[in-house]
Amino acid sequence: MTAKEIYKALDSYYMQRAYYCVHNTYCFHPYYKETDYLIVQNNRYCIDIEIKASRSDFLADKKKIHKHNIIKNGYFQVPYRYSGKYEPNEPILTNNRPNKFYYCCPEGLIKETDLEPHQGLIYILKSSEIKKIKEAKFLHKEIVDIEPVLCRKFYYSYLQLKQQTPTN
């Protein structure tokens, strides 16, 4: 199963159930990196779904230390700052993160035992149906206002599309 097929299955399931569904976007803290599949629910809680089509991709994702610290603890830490000499940095707190975090993959690719306690797991079955294996725990219950970020992204996408479209 390819990542494209996983996106299609998620769209089929969530598009009618969510306020927004957005593919491949940067809307949280810069160290958070990209969100593969963002769901903004009708109650405005944000869900980040990390799509994995291979085991090696999943194992590589575990090495994204800053992102996983933000998800789990609400902070990130750049190890050193330079002010004439290298000094340890203090952790920087942020709630600019999703309310829940899931991995989504073909059935059996990731096991429940591979996950941290706060992470959820969704399988895409061969029939393209969604099966929630493990519910993600709330990372926090604050409403993250990402609409201004999404609006800006959509506007720039619109401008790019407009530039590519020939006028008569």
Tab-separated table of N, CA and C in Angstrom, residues 16-167:
chain	number	residue	atom	x	y	z
A	16	GLN	N	-15.936	14.009	5.559
A	16	GLN	CA	-17.318	14.304	5.952
A	16	GLN	C	-17.479	14.431	7.461
A	17	ARG	N	-16.446	14.097	8.215
A	17	ARG	CA	-16.551	14.078	9.670
A	17	ARG	C	-15.800	15.214	10.347
A	18	ALA	N	-15.011	15.971	9.613
A	18	ALA	CA	-14.135	16.974	10.215
A	18	ALA	C	-14.431	18.362	9.670
A	19	TYR	N	-13.973	19.345	10.392
A	19	TYR	CA	-14.100	20.735	9.969
A	19	TYR	C	-13.118	21.022	8.828
A	20	TYR	N	-11.855	20.591	9.013
A	20	TYR	CA	-10.826	20.691	7.978
A	20	TYR	C	-10.038	19.386	7.938
A	21	CYS	N	-9.584	19.029	6.746
A	21	CYS	CA	-8.580	17.972	6.550
A	21	CYS	C	-7.560	18.539	5.574
A	22	VAL	N	-6.311	18.568	5.978
A	22	VAL	CA	-5.273	19.191	5.156
A	22	VAL	C	-4.092	18.238	5.046
A	23	HIS	N	-3.597	18.087	3.826
A	23	HIS	CA	-2.422	17.241	3.577
A	23	HIS	C	-1.148	18.072	3.678
A	24	ASN	N	-0.108	17.473	4.183
A	24	ASN	CA	1.261	18.001	4.149
A	24	ASN	C	1.329	19.499	4.407
A	25	THR	N	1.209	19.867	5.651
A	25	THR	CA	1.240	21.283	5.992
A	25	THR	C	2.152	21.542	7.184
A	26	TYR	N	2.671	22.746	7.219
A	26	TYR	CA	3.459	23.225	8.354
A	26	TYR	C	2.593	24.247	9.076
A	27	CYS	N	2.026	23.873	10.200
A	27	CYS	CA	1.150	24.826	10.889
A	27	CYS	C	1.430	24.909	12.377
A	28	PHE	N	2.347	24.102	12.870
A	28	PHE	CA	2.701	24.172	14.282
A	28	PHE	C	4.099	24.775	14.407
A	29	HIS	N	4.690	24.637	15.545
A	29	HIS	CA	6.014	25.215	15.809
A	29	HIS	C	7.018	24.790	14.726
A	30	PRO	N	7.941	25.686	14.312
A	30	PRO	CA	8.901	25.334	13.253
A	30	PRO	C	9.689	24.046	13.520
A	31	TYR	N	10.044	23.775	14.771
A	31	TYR	CA	10.763	22.531	15.068
A	31	TYR	C	9.853	21.305	14.967
A	32	TYR	N	8.554	21.536	14.905
A	32	TYR	CA	7.605	20.432	14.795
A	32	TYR	C	7.671	19.772	13.431
A	33	LYS	N	8.076	20.526	12.444
A	33	LYS	CA	8.176	20.071	11.049
A	33	LYS	C	6.787	19.883	10.446
A	34	GLU	N	6.726	19.045	9.438
A	34	GLU	CA	5.518	18.901	8.635
A	34	GLU	C	4.512	17.930	9.268
A	35	THR	N	3.255	18.260	9.106
A	35	THR	CA	2.161	17.371	9.484
A	35	THR	C	1.681	16.689	8.211
A	36	ASP	N	1.703	15.354	8.182
A	36	ASP	CA	1.271	14.633	6.983
A	36	ASP	C	-0.221	14.827	6.725
A	37	TYR	N	-1.017	14.631	7.763
A	37	TYR	CA	-2.466	14.717	7.611
A	37	TYR	C	-3.019	15.404	8.850
A	38	LEU	N	-3.517	16.600	8.675
A	38	LEU	CA	-4.059	17.382	9.777
A	38	LEU	C	-5.576	17.332	9.731
A	39	ILE	N	-6.154	17.021	10.867
A	39	ILE	CA	-7.604	17.057	11.014
A	39	ILE	C	-7.930	18.112	12.061
A	40	VAL	N	-8.770	19.048	11.699
A	40	VAL	CA	-9.329	19.977	12.675
A	40	VAL	C	-10.779	19.543	12.836
A	41	GLN	N	-11.095	19.051	14.015
A	41	GLN	CA	-12.429	18.538	14.274
A	41	GLN	C	-13.416	19.690	14.448
A	42	ASN	N	-14.691	19.371	14.424
A	42	ASN	CA	-15.722	20.385	14.612
A	42	ASN	C	-15.602	21.091	15.959
A	43	ASN	N	-15.052	20.409	16.966
A	43	ASN	CA	-14.831	21.029	18.278
A	43	ASN	C	-13.514	21.811	18.324
A	44	ARG	N	-12.831	21.893	17.189
A	44	ARG	CA	-11.579	22.637	16.949
A	44	ARG	C	-10.329	21.968	17.525
A	45	TYR	N	-10.454	20.753	18.033
A	45	TYR	CA	-9.252	20.033	18.419
A	45	TYR	C	-8.512	19.601	17.160
A	46	CYS	N	-7.181	19.635	17.228
A	46	CYS	CA	-6.330	19.288	16.082
A	46	CYS	C	-5.728	17.905	16.279
A	47	ILE	N	-5.783	17.119	15.220
A	47	ILE	CA	-5.194	15.781	15.241
A	47	ILE	C	-4.142	15.712	14.146
A	48	ASP	N	-2.948	15.295	14.524
A	48	ASP	CA	-1.854	15.087	13.575
A	48	ASP	C	-1.773	13.596	13.303
A	49	ILE	N	-1.883	13.226	12.026
A	49	ILE	CA	-1.720	11.827	11.649
A	49	ILE	C	-0.451	11.713	10.817
A	50	GLU	N	0.488	10.963	11.324
A	50	GLU	CA	1.755	10.718	10.641
A	50	GLU	C	1.597	9.442	9.816
A	51	ILE	N	1.717	9.577	8.509
A	51	ILE	CA	1.495	8.460	7.590
A	51	ILE	C	2.802	7.706	7.358
A	52	LYS	N	2.724	6.389	7.497
A	52	LYS	CA	3.896	5.535	7.280
A	52	LYS	C	3.515	4.390	6.346
A	53	ALA	N	4.243	4.298	5.238
A	53	ALA	CA	3.991	3.232	4.267
A	53	ALA	C	5.048	2.142	4.351
A	54	SER	N	6.108	2.375	5.135
A	54	SER	CA	7.154	1.352	5.288
A	54	SER	C	7.682	1.363	6.719
A	55	ARG	N	8.205	0.250	7.125
A	55	ARG	CA	8.765	0.117	8.475
A	55	ARG	C	9.987	1.018	8.642
A	56	SER	N	10.813	1.120	7.601
A	56	SER	CA	12.015	1.957	7.679
A	56	SER	C	11.631	3.430	7.850
A	57	ASP	N	10.555	3.856	7.222
A	57	ASP	CA	10.076	5.228	7.377
A	57	ASP	C	9.643	5.470	8.821
A	58	PHE	N	8.978	4.512	9.418
A	58	PHE	CA	8.561	4.621	10.817
A	58	PHE	C	9.776	4.720	11.738
A	59	LEU	N	10.772	3.872	11.520
A	59	LEU	CA	11.965	3.887	12.366
A	59	LEU	C	12.737	5.198	12.204
A	60	ALA	N	12.769	5.742	10.999
A	60	ALA	CA	13.437	7.035	10.761
A	60	ALA	C	12.701	8.162	11.484
A	61	ASP	N	11.377	8.070	11.538
A	61	ASP	CA	10.579	9.107	12.197
A	61	ASP	C	10.887	9.181	13.688
A	62	LYS	N	11.204	8.078	14.291
A	62	LYS	CA	11.506	8.059	15.723
A	62	LYS	C	12.749	8.887	16.056
A	63	LYS	N	13.564	9.188	15.042
A	63	LYS	CA	14.786	9.970	15.262
A	63	LYS	C	14.534	11.480	15.252
A	64	LYS	N	13.307	11.904	14.987
A	64	LYS	CA	12.964	13.336	14.984
A	64	LYS	C	12.745	13.776	16.428
A	65	ILE	N	13.835	14.003	17.129
A	65	ILE	CA	13.799	14.248	18.572
A	65	ILE	C	13.004	15.499	18.930
A	66	HIS	N	13.247	16.615	18.217
A	66	HIS	CA	12.550	17.859	18.552
A	66	HIS	C	11.038	17.691	18.412
A	67	LYS	N	10.615	17.105	17.294
A	67	LYS	CA	9.180	16.931	17.058
A	67	LYS	C	8.552	16.070	18.154
A	68	HIS	N	9.181	14.970	18.491
A	68	HIS	CA	8.595	14.063	19.480
A	68	HIS	C	8.641	14.642	20.899
A	69	ASN	N	9.629	15.491	21.190
A	69	ASN	CA	9.621	16.193	22.480
A	69	ASN	C	8.464	17.180	22.554
A	70	ILE	N	8.216	17.882	21.454
A	70	ILE	CA	7.092	18.818	21.427
A	70	ILE	C	5.782	18.058	21.599
A	71	ILE	N	5.636	16.950	20.887
A	71	ILE	CA	4.405	16.158	20.996
A	71	ILE	C	4.211	15.667	22.431
A	72	LYS	N	5.217	15.030	22.970
A	72	LYS	CA	5.080	14.368	24.268
A	72	LYS	C	5.065	15.342	25.445
A	73	ASN	N	5.995	16.303	25.443
A	73	ASN	CA	6.216	17.129	26.629
A	73	ASN	C	5.790	18.580	26.485
A	74	GLY	N	5.535	19.020	25.260
A	74	GLY	CA	5.168	20.413	25.068
A	74	GLY	C	6.357	21.352	25.064
A	75	TYR	N	7.553	20.827	24.879
A	75	TYR	CA	8.719	21.697	24.791
A	75	TYR	C	9.723	21.110	23.817
A	76	PHE	N	10.628	21.960	23.389
A	76	PHE	CA	11.771	21.503	22.611
A	76	PHE	C	12.998	22.159	23.205
A	77	GLN	N	14.133	21.586	22.920
A	77	GLN	CA	15.358	22.117	23.481
A	77	GLN	C	16.468	22.006	22.453
A	78	VAL	N	16.985	23.165	22.057
A	78	VAL	CA	18.189	23.186	21.236
A	78	VAL	C	19.321	23.047	22.248
A	79	PRO	N	20.197	22.039	22.089
A	79	PRO	CA	21.119	21.710	23.176
A	79	PRO	C	22.025	22.848	23.654
A	80	TYR	N	22.534	23.679	22.725
A	80	TYR	CA	23.476	24.714	23.131
A	80	TYR	C	23.176	26.030	22.451
A	81	ARG	N	23.548	27.112	23.102
A	81	ARG	CA	23.535	28.427	22.475
A	81	ARG	C	24.969	28.952	22.547
A	82	TYR	N	25.304	29.824	21.651
A	82	TYR	CA	26.662	30.363	21.642
A	82	TYR	C	26.624	31.835	22.002
A	83	SER	N	27.241	32.176	23.102
A	83	SER	CA	27.372	33.578	23.514
A	83	SER	C	28.808	33.783	23.988
A	84	GLY	N	29.749	33.565	23.066
A	84	GLY	CA	31.160	33.618	23.417
A	84	GLY	C	31.686	32.255	23.823
A	85	LYS	N	30.814	31.446	24.388
A	85	LYS	CA	31.131	30.052	24.702
A	85	LYS	C	29.837	29.260	24.608
A	86	TYR	N	29.948	27.967	24.465
A	86	TYR	CA	28.753	27.139	24.374
A	86	TYR	C	28.161	26.939	25.757
A	87	GLU	N	26.869	27.246	25.880
A	87	GLU	CA	26.153	27.088	27.139
A	87	GLU	C	24.884	26.285	26.875
A	88	PRO	N	24.473	25.467	27.824
A	88	PRO	CA	23.225	24.708	27.613
A	88	PRO	C	22.030	25.654	27.532
A	89	ASN	N	21.118	25.327	26.673
A	89	ASN	CA	19.882	26.095	26.527
A	89	ASN	C	18.829	25.584	27.492
A	90	GLU	N	17.952	26.477	27.908
A	90	GLU	CA	16.791	26.090	28.700
A	90	GLU	C	15.738	25.535	27.754
A	91	PRO	N	14.902	24.611	28.201
A	91	PRO	CA	13.798	24.143	27.365
A	91	PRO	C	12.849	25.290	27.034
A	92	ILE	N	12.314	25.283	25.837
A	92	ILE	CA	11.363	26.292	25.409
A	92	ILE	C	9.993	25.626	25.351
A	93	LEU	N	9.070	26.122	26.147
A	93	LEU	CA	7.731	25.534	26.219
A	93	LEU	C	6.861	26.041	25.072
A	94	THR	N	6.020	25.158	24.553
A	94	THR	CA	5.078	25.552	23.509
A	94	THR	C	3.849	24.667	23.562
A	95	ASN	N	2.692	25.255	23.377
A	95	ASN	CA	1.486	24.458	23.175
A	95	ASN	C	1.042	24.581	21.732
A	96	ASN	N	1.943	25.062	20.895
A	96	ASN	CA	1.664	25.137	19.467
A	96	ASN	C	1.932	23.754	18.884
A	97	ARG	N	1.048	22.854	19.224
A	97	ARG	CA	1.148	21.449	18.823
A	97	ARG	C	-0.259	20.889	18.753
A	98	PRO	N	-0.414	19.735	18.135
A	98	PRO	CA	-1.765	19.163	18.032
A	98	PRO	C	-2.272	18.697	19.391
A	99	ASN	N	-3.576	18.425	19.439
A	99	ASN	CA	-4.173	17.895	20.656
A	99	ASN	C	-3.970	16.388	20.774
A	100	LYS	N	-3.874	15.717	19.624
A	100	LYS	CA	-3.638	14.267	19.599
A	100	LYS	C	-2.697	13.934	18.442
A	101	PHE	N	-2.001	12.807	18.585
A	101	PHE	CA	-1.050	12.365	17.568
A	101	PHE	C	-1.253	10.876	17.281
A	102	TYR	N	-1.379	10.548	15.993
A	102	TYR	CA	-1.551	9.159	15.551
A	102	TYR	C	-0.509	8.811	14.495
A	103	TYR	N	-0.155	7.547	14.458
A	103	TYR	CA	0.504	6.963	13.288
A	103	TYR	C	-0.580	6.243	12.500
A	104	CYS	N	-0.474	6.295	11.180
A	104	CYS	CA	-1.410	5.594	10.315
A	104	CYS	C	-0.591	4.802	9.298
A	105	CYS	N	-0.921	3.535	9.132
A	105	CYS	CA	-0.126	2.676	8.265
A	105	CYS	C	-0.977	1.504	7.771
A	106	PRO	N	-0.456	0.750	6.791
A	106	PRO	CA	-1.138	-0.484	6.410
A	106	PRO	C	-1.186	-1.440	7.610
A	107	GLU	N	-2.182	-2.276	7.621
A	107	GLU	CA	-2.393	-3.200	8.735
A	107	GLU	C	-1.131	-3.995	9.060
A	108	GLY	N	-0.740	-3.962	10.344
A	108	GLY	CA	0.372	-4.768	10.835
A	108	GLY	C	1.754	-4.152	10.696
A	109	LEU	N	1.889	-3.046	9.990
A	109	LEU	CA	3.220	-2.445	9.769
A	109	LEU	C	3.829	-1.945	11.076
A	110	ILE	N	3.010	-1.288	11.892
A	110	ILE	CA	3.433	-0.813	13.206
A	110	ILE	C	2.600	-1.565	14.235
A	111	LYS	N	3.253	-2.022	15.264
A	111	LYS	CA	2.559	-2.735	16.339
A	111	LYS	C	2.259	-1.762	17.478
A	112	GLU	N	1.250	-2.058	18.236
A	112	GLU	CA	0.885	-1.221	19.379
A	112	GLU	C	2.047	-1.112	20.363
A	113	THR	N	2.845	-2.154	20.474
A	113	THR	CA	3.992	-2.154	21.391
A	113	THR	C	5.127	-1.243	20.905
A	114	ASP	N	5.096	-0.815	19.641
A	114	ASP	CA	6.110	0.103	19.102
A	114	ASP	C	5.868	1.542	19.524
A	115	LEU	N	4.703	1.821	20.096
A	115	LEU	CA	4.283	3.196	20.336
A	115	LEU	C	4.570	3.669	21.756
A	116	GLU	N	4.685	4.981	21.873
A	116	GLU	CA	4.741	5.634	23.182
A	116	GLU	C	3.316	5.650	23.743
A	117	PRO	N	3.166	5.781	25.060
A	117	PRO	CA	1.814	5.747	25.652
A	117	PRO	C	0.850	6.795	25.102
A	118	HIS	N	1.340	7.964	24.704
A	118	HIS	CA	0.455	9.045	24.242
A	118	HIS	C	0.086	8.924	22.765
A	119	GLN	N	0.740	8.046	22.020
A	119	GLN	CA	0.514	7.938	20.574
A	119	GLN	C	-0.614	6.969	20.261
A	120	GLY	N	-1.374	7.309	19.215
A	120	GLY	CA	-2.435	6.432	18.750
A	120	GLY	C	-2.012	5.723	17.472
A	121	LEU	N	-2.800	4.748	17.066
A	121	LEU	CA	-2.483	3.959	15.877
A	121	LEU	C	-3.749	3.682	15.079
A	122	ILE	N	-3.655	3.950	13.779
A	122	ILE	CA	-4.753	3.689	12.842
A	122	ILE	C	-4.220	2.789	11.737
A	123	TYR	N	-4.946	1.724	11.462
A	123	TYR	CA	-4.600	0.848	10.336
A	123	TYR	C	-5.514	1.160	9.157
A	124	ILE	N	-4.937	1.067	7.970
A	124	ILE	CA	-5.717	1.084	6.742
A	124	ILE	C	-5.753	-0.365	6.257
A	125	LEU	N	-6.945	-0.928	6.209
A	125	LEU	CA	-7.108	-2.320	5.789
A	125	LEU	C	-7.002	-2.423	4.266
A	126	LYS	N	-6.831	-3.632	3.763
A	126	LYS	CA	-6.732	-3.839	2.309
A	126	LYS	C	-7.975	-3.346	1.581
A	127	SER	N	-9.104	-3.330	2.278
A	127	SER	CA	-10.363	-2.844	1.702
A	127	SER	C	-10.448	-1.313	1.728
A	128	SER	N	-9.368	-0.651	2.181
A	128	SER	CA	-9.281	0.815	2.337
A	128	SER	C	-10.116	1.343	3.491
A	129	GLU	N	-10.604	0.460	4.334
A	129	GLU	CA	-11.325	0.884	5.527
A	129	GLU	C	-10.337	1.281	6.614
A	130	ILE	N	-10.818	2.120	7.524
A	130	ILE	CA	-10.019	2.603	8.645
A	130	ILE	C	-10.345	1.759	9.875
A	131	LYS	N	-9.292	1.367	10.589
A	131	LYS	CA	-9.492	0.631	11.839
A	131	LYS	C	-8.593	1.269	12.896
A	132	LYS	N	-9.225	1.881	13.898
A	132	LYS	CA	-8.467	2.516	14.975
A	132	LYS	C	-8.029	1.422	15.946
A	133	ILE	N	-6.732	1.225	16.044
A	133	ILE	CA	-6.165	0.180	16.896
A	133	ILE	C	-5.949	0.686	18.313
A	134	LYS	N	-5.426	1.903	18.417
A	134	LYS	CA	-5.149	2.481	19.732
A	134	LYS	C	-5.544	3.952	19.709
A	135	GLU	N	-6.379	4.339	20.652
A	135	GLU	CA	-6.797	5.736	20.774
A	135	GLU	C	-5.626	6.559	21.312
A	136	ALA	N	-5.379	7.705	20.705
A	136	ALA	CA	-4.334	8.611	21.184
A	136	ALA	C	-4.838	9.343	22.423
A	137	LYS	N	-3.922	9.598	23.343
A	137	LYS	CA	-4.266	10.374	24.529
A	137	LYS	C	-4.182	11.864	24.188
A	138	PHE	N	-4.957	12.666	24.884
A	138	PHE	CA	-4.859	14.102	24.712
A	138	PHE	C	-3.486	14.565	25.177
A	139	LEU	N	-2.819	15.353	24.357
A	139	LEU	CA	-1.553	15.968	24.729
A	139	LEU	C	-1.827	17.217	25.555
A	140	HIS	N	-2.913	17.904	25.215
A	140	HIS	CA	-3.430	19.057	25.948
A	140	HIS	C	-4.841	19.290	25.428
A	141	LYS	N	-5.609	20.100	26.126
A	141	LYS	CA	-6.996	20.330	25.705
A	141	LYS	C	-7.256	21.785	25.341
A	142	GLU	N	-6.197	22.526	25.065
A	142	GLU	CA	-6.363	23.903	24.609
A	142	GLU	C	-6.733	23.891	23.127
A	143	ILE	N	-7.502	24.880	22.716
A	143	ILE	CA	-7.832	25.034	21.303
A	143	ILE	C	-6.688	25.816	20.655
A	144	VAL	N	-6.043	25.219	19.671
A	144	VAL	CA	-4.966	25.873	18.948
A	144	VAL	C	-5.591	26.560	17.739
A	145	ASP	N	-5.482	27.872	17.687
A	145	ASP	CA	-6.094	28.625	16.596
A	145	ASP	C	-5.165	28.594	15.389
A	146	ILE	N	-5.372	27.604	14.520
A	146	ILE	CA	-4.525	27.509	13.332
A	146	ILE	C	-5.202	28.055	12.088
A	147	GLU	N	-6.429	28.565	12.238
A	147	GLU	CA	-7.122	29.106	11.067
A	147	GLU	C	-6.355	30.237	10.380
A	148	PRO	N	-5.738	31.174	11.115
A	148	PRO	CA	-4.954	32.204	10.408
A	148	PRO	C	-3.800	31.610	9.593
A	149	VAL	N	-3.151	30.590	10.142
A	149	VAL	CA	-2.051	29.939	9.424
A	149	VAL	C	-2.579	29.237	8.179
A	150	LEU	N	-3.680	28.499	8.332
A	150	LEU	CA	-4.264	27.803	7.187
A	150	LEU	C	-4.773	28.785	6.135
A	151	CYS	N	-5.377	29.854	6.579
A	151	CYS	CA	-5.888	30.859	5.642
A	151	CYS	C	-4.738	31.445	4.819
A	152	ARG	N	-3.641	31.757	5.475
A	152	ARG	CA	-2.461	32.280	4.773
A	152	ARG	C	-1.921	31.263	3.776
A	153	LYS	N	-1.851	30.012	4.166
A	153	LYS	CA	-1.367	28.951	3.271
A	153	LYS	C	-2.286	28.779	2.070
A	154	PHE	N	-3.586	28.764	2.322
A	154	PHE	CA	-4.544	28.616	1.225
A	154	PHE	C	-4.473	29.809	0.276
A	155	TYR	N	-4.285	30.995	0.831
A	155	TYR	CA	-4.192	32.195	0.007
A	155	TYR	C	-2.970	32.124	-0.916
A	156	TYR	N	-1.817	31.724	-0.371
A	156	TYR	CA	-0.618	31.623	-1.204
A	156	TYR	C	-0.752	30.511	-2.242
A	157	SER	N	-1.422	29.438	-1.884
A	157	SER	CA	-1.682	28.373	-2.865
A	157	SER	C	-2.585	28.900	-3.981
A	158	TYR	N	-3.587	29.680	-3.604
A	158	TYR	CA	-4.480	30.288	-4.581
A	158	TYR	C	-3.700	31.197	-5.530
A	159	LEU	N	-2.801	32.013	-4.970
A	159	LEU	CA	-1.995	32.909	-5.820
A	159	LEU	C	-1.115	32.129	-6.788
A	160	GLN	N	-0.507	31.051	-6.307
A	160	GLN	CA	0.323	30.223	-7.189
A	160	GLN	C	-0.518	29.601	-8.293
A	161	LEU	N	-1.677	29.102	-7.945
A	161	LEU	CA	-2.568	28.502	-8.933
A	161	LEU	C	-3.014	29.549	-9.958
A	162	LYS	N	-3.312	30.737	-9.476
A	162	LYS	CA	-3.747	31.823	-10.353
A	162	LYS	C	-2.640	32.201	-11.351
A	163	GLN	N	-1.391	32.186	-10.918
A	163	GLN	CA	-0.263	32.501	-11.786
A	163	GLN	C	-0.073	31.415	-12.853
A	164	GLN	N	-0.393	30.200	-12.528
A	164	GLN	CA	-0.216	29.087	-13.472
A	164	GLN	C	-1.354	28.969	-14.469
A	165	THR	N	-2.503	29.549	-14.126
A	165	THR	CA	-3.688	29.441	-14.992
A	165	THR	C	-3.632	30.520	-16.068
A	166	PRO	N	-3.670	30.115	-17.348
A	166	PRO	CA	-3.653	31.122	-18.403
A	166	PRO	C	-4.951	31.929	-18.437
A	167	THR	N	-4.820	33.204	-18.743
A	167	THR	CA	-6.016	34.047	-18.863
A	167	THR	C	-6.328	34.260	-20.341
